[in-house]
Structures are given as structure tokens and as C-alpha cells.
Short mmCIF file of C-alpha atoms in Angstrom, two decimals:
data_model
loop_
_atom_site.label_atom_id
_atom_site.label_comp_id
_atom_site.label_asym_id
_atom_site.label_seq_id
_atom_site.Cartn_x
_atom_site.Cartn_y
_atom_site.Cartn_z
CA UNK Q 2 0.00 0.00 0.00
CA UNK Q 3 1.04 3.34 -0.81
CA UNK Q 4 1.75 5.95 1.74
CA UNK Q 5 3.71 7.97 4.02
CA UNK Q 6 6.20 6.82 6.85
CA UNK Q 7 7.21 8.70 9.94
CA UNK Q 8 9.51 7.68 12.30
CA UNK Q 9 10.34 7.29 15.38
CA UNK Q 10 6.49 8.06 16.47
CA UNK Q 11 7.80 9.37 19.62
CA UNK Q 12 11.19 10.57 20.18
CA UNK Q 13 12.68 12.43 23.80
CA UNK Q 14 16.01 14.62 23.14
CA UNK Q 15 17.83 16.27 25.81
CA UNK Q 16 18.07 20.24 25.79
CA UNK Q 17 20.95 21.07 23.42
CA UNK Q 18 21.21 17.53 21.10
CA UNK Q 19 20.42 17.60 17.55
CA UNK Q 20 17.44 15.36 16.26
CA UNK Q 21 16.34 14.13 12.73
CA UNK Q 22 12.83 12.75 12.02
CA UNK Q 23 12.45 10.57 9.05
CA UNK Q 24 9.89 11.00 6.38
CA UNK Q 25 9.63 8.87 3.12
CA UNK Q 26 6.72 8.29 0.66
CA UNK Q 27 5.84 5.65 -2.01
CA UNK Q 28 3.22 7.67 -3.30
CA UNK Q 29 5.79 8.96 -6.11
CA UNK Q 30 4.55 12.33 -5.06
CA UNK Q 31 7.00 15.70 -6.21
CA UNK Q 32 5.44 17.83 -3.25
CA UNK Q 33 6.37 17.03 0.68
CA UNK Q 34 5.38 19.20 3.57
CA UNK Q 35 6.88 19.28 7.16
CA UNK Q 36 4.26 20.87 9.62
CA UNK Q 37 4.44 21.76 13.25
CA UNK Q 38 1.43 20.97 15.62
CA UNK Q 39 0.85 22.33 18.79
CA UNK Q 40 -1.79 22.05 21.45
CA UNK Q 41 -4.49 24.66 20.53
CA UNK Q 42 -2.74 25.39 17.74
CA UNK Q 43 -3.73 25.15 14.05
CA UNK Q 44 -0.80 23.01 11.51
CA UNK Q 45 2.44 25.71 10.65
CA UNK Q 46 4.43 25.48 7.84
CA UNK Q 47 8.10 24.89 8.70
CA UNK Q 48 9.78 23.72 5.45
CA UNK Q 49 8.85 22.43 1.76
CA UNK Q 50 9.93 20.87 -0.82
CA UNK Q 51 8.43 20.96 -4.20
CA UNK Q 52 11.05 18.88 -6.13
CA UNK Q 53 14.20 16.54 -5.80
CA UNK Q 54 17.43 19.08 -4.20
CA UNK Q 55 14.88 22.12 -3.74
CA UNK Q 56 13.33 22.44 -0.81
CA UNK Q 57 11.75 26.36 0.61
CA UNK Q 58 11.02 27.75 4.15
CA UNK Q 59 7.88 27.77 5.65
CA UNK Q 60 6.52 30.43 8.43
CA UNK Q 61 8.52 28.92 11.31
CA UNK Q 62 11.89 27.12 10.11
CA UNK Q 63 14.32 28.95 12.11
CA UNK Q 64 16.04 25.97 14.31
CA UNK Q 65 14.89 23.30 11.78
CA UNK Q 66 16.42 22.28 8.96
CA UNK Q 67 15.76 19.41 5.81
CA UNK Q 68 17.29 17.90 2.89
CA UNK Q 69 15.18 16.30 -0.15
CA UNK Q 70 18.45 14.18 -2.17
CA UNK Q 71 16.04 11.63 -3.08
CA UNK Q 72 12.50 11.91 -4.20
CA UNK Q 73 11.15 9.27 -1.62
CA UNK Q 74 12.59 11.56 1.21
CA UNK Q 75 12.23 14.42 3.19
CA UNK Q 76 14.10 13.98 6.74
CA UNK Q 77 13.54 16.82 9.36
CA UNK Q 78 16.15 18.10 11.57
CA UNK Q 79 15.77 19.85 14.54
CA UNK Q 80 18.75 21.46 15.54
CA UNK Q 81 19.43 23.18 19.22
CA UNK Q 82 18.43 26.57 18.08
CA UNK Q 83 15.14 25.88 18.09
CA UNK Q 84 14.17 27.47 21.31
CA UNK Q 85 10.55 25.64 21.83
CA UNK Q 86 11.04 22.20 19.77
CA UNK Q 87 8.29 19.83 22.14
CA UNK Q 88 5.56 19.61 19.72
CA UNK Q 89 3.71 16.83 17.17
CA UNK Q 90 5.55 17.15 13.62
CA UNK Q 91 3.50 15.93 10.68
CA UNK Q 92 5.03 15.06 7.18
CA UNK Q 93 2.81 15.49 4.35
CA UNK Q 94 2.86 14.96 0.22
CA UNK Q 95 1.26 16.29 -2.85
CA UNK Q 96 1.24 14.69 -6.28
CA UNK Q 97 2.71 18.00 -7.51
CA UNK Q 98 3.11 21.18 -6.09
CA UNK Q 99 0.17 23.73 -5.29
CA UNK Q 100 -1.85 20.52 -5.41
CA UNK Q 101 -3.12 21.07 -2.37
CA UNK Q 102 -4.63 17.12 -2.21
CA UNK Q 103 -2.40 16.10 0.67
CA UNK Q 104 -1.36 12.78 2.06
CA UNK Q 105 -0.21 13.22 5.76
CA UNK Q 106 1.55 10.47 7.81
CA UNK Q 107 1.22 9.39 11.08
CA UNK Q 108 3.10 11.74 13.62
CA UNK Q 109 6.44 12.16 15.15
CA UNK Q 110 5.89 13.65 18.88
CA UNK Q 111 9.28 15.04 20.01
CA UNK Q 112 9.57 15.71 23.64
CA UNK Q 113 12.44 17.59 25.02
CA UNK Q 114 13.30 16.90 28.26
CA UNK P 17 -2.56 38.71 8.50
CA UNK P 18 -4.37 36.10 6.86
CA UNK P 19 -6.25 33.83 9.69
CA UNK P 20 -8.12 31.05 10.33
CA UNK P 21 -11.13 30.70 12.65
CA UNK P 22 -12.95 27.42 13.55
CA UNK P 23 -16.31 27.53 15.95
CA UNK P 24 -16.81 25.77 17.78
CA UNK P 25 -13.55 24.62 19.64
CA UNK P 26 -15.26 21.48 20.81
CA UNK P 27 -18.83 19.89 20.27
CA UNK P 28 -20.78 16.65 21.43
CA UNK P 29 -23.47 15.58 20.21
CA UNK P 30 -25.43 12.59 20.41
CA UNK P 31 -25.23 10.03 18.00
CA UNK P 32 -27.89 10.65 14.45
CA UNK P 33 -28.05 14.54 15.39
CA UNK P 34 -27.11 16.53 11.88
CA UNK P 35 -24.37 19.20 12.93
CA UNK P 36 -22.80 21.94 11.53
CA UNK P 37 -19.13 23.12 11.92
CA UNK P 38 -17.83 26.59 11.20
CA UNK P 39 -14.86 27.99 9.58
CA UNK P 40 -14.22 31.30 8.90
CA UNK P 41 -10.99 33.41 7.14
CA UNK P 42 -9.93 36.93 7.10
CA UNK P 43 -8.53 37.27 3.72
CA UNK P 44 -11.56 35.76 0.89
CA UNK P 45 -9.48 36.16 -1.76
CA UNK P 46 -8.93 32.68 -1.11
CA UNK P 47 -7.55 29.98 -4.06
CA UNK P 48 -9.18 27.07 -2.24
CA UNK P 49 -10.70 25.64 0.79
CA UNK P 50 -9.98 22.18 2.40
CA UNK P 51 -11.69 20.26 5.30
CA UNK P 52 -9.66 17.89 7.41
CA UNK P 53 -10.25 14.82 9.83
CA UNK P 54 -7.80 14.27 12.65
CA UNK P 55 -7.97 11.15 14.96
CA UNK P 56 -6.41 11.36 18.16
CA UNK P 57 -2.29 10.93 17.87
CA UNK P 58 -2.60 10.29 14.09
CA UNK P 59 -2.10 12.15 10.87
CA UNK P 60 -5.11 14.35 9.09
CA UNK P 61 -7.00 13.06 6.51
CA UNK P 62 -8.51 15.08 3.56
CA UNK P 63 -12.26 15.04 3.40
CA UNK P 64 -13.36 17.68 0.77
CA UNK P 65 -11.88 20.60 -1.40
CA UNK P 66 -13.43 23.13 -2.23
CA UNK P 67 -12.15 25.23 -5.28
CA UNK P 68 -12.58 29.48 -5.14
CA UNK P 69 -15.47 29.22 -7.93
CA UNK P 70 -17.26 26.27 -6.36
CA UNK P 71 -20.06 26.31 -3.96
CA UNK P 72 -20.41 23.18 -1.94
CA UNK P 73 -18.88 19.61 -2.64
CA UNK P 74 -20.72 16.85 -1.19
CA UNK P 75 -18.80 13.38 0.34
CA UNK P 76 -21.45 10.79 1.64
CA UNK P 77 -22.75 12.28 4.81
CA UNK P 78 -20.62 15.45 4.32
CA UNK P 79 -21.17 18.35 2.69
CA UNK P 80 -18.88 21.67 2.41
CA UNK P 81 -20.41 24.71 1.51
CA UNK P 82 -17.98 27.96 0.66
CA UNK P 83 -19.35 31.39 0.92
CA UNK P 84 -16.05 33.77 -0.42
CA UNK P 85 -17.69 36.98 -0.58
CA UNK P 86 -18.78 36.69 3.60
CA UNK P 87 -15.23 34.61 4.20
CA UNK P 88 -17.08 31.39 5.96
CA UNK P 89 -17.57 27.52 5.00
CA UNK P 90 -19.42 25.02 7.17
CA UNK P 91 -19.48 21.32 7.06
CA UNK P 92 -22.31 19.77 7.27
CA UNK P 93 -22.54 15.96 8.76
CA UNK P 94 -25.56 14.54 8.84
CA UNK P 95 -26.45 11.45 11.17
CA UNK P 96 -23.63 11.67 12.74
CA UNK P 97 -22.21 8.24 14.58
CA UNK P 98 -19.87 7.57 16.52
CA UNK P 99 -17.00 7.11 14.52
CA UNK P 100 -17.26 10.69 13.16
CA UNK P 101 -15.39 11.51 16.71
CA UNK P 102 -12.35 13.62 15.78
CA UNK P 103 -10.86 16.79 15.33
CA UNK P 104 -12.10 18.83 12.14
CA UNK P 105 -9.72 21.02 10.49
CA UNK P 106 -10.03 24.16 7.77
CA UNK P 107 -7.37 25.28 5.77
CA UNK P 108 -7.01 28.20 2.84
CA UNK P 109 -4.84 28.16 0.43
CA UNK P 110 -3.76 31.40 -1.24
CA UNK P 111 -2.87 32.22 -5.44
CA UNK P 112 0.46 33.41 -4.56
CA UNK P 113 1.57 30.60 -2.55
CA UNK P 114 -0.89 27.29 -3.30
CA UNK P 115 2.01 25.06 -1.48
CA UNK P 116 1.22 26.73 1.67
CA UNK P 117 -1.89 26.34 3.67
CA UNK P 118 -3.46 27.93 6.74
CA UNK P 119 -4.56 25.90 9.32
CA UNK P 120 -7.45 26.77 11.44
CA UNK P 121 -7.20 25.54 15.25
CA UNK P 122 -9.95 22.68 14.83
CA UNK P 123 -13.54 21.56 16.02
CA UNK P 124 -13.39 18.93 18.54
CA UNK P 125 -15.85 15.99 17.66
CA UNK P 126 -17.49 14.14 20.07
CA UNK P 127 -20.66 11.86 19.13
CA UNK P 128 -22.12 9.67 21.93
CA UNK P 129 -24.33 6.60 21.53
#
């Protein structure tokens, strides 16, 4: 079945360590999305990707940062700059860009402790 | 600022009442309009899109209406069950950016047998 993997689903980093959360799709989608979710909060933008080796900011991607070498992938690291990282992270694709049809995955819930 | 307003924050209902859940955005020059189902823990899945020159797009039991010119869209479930429990999300996408949507916070779901 075609889809979207996260992973690890939950993940608990000590102040100051680097973390990556995987993404990867079968879907043979173009578009992929990394979103932020916090409590009470609507979904924020942090980075995207709209092609193999291009990848954009979003509204919040200071302390994060991605790579997109294959098509499959979109790995999400969050760095120790990022002042406030506890929250859900959601990967999502798109068949192409602007498509706006999105597949999410499951989750990653960092927890900093 | 372009924003995203969902009423109510949380609802329960019981179980075959017809319900109605509000979204509303600040900026109706919208490109399109997208409603959202989140399960607990888990990823969002896309229910309906609504295009800017479209009025309503039906699903089964749902049914999105968009008004542009007053900057609101409802969803519309009708007999609700059960298993409709979840978070509903809006989101508006924009002409100058379609890769980036805005989230509203959510409707919290709750149907009762």
C-alpha cells in the first residue's frame, strides 16, 4: 500500500542535542510538507519541498532544517536553536506542487526533556 | 494577517443529530478551501476541497459549503455516529503561494451513543 512513513512516532532529546525525524513516501509524489502541531494550535508550515534538491522555508523554520536528495525523502532536523522544539511534527505529500490534495503520515511527537 | 477561525472549539453531540461546523478566514481572496479529519495521535486526513469558484462539494454524509464573498464555510454531517469523533480542520490556500496552507485551530468531535 502506498503511503507515508514517519519515524520514530515518539522521540525524547535532551536540551541542546540535535534530532532528525524521518519521512519517506511511495506515493511517487514531487510535493512534501513538514508541519508543526501544537496544542491549541492550528498546523504551521516549517519547510517544503516541491522537487528533488529544492526544498523552501515555511513560516517557522528557524532551528529546523531538511534535505530532499532523493524523491522518496524528506528527513527533518531539529537542531538546538530551536528554542521551543516539544511539539507533534506531521510530514505530508502532494502529487505536484500547489496541489493542495495532501497525504499526511502518522506523527512524530518530540519531547524535550 | 491572513487567519483562520474554527467555531466551535469542541462539540458533542449525540449520535444521528445533523451538525454543523464553522470555519471562517480573514482574507476571501482565497484559491481554495480544504476540510480535514484528525484522529487522536494520528495524521489528518482530507475530506473535501473546495475550489474558489465552487459552492459546496458533497462526500457521503458530508457536505462543504464555501461562501467567499462573507469569508465562511461550514461542514455539514448529517447522522452523525460515533466514529465521526475527531478533530475537524479548515485550511485556505492562497494564489500566490498554493504550497502553503493555513490551518485553522480545529472543532473537537465528540458523538455519543
Amino acid at each position: 500500500d502506498g503511503g507515508i512513513t514517519q519515524s520514530p512516532k515518539y522521540l525524547f532529546r535532551k536540551e541542546g542535542q540535535n534530532v532528525t525525524l524521518s519521512c519517506e513516501q511511495n506515493l511517487n509524489h514531487d510535493a512534501m510538507y513538514w508541519y508543526r502541531q501544537d496544542p491549541g494550535q492550528g498546523l504551521r508550515l516549517i519547510y517544503y519541498s516541491q522537487i528533488v534538491n529544492d526544498f523552501q522555508k515555511g513560516d517557522i523554520a528557524e532551528g529546523y532544517s531538511v534535505s530532499r536528495e532523493k524523491k522518496e525523502s524528506f528527513p527533518l532536523t531539529v537542531t538546538s536553536a530551536q528554542k521551543n522544539p516539544t511539539a507533534f511534527y506531521l510530514c505530508a505529500s502532494s502529487l505536484f506542487s500547489g496541489a493542495n490534495v495532501l497525504t499526511f503520515g502518522a506523527g512524530s511527537r518530540l519531547t524535550v526533556l | 494577517k491572513q487567519e483562520v477561525t474554527q467555531i466551535p472549539a469542541a462539540l458533542s453531540v449525540p449520535e444521528g443529530e445533523n451538525l454543523v461546523l464553522n470555519c471562517s478566514f480573514t482574507d476571501s481572496a482565497i484559491y481554495n478551501l480544504q476540510w480535514f479529519r484528525q484522529d487522536p495521535g494520528k495524521g489528518l486526513t482530507s475530506l473535501l476541497l473546495i475550489q474558489s469558484s465552487q459552492r459546496e462539494q458533497t462526500s457521503g454524509r458530508l457536505n462543504a459549503s464555501l461562501d467567499k464573498s462573507s469569508g465562511r464555510s461550514t461542514l455539514y454531517i448529517a447522522a452523525s455516529q460515533p466514529g465521526d469523533s475527531a478533530t475537524y480542520l479548515c485550511a485556505v490556500s492562497y494564489s500566490y503561494n498554493t504550497d502553503k496552507l493555513i490551518f485553522g485551530t480545529g472543532t473537537r468531535l465528540q458523538v455519543f451513543p
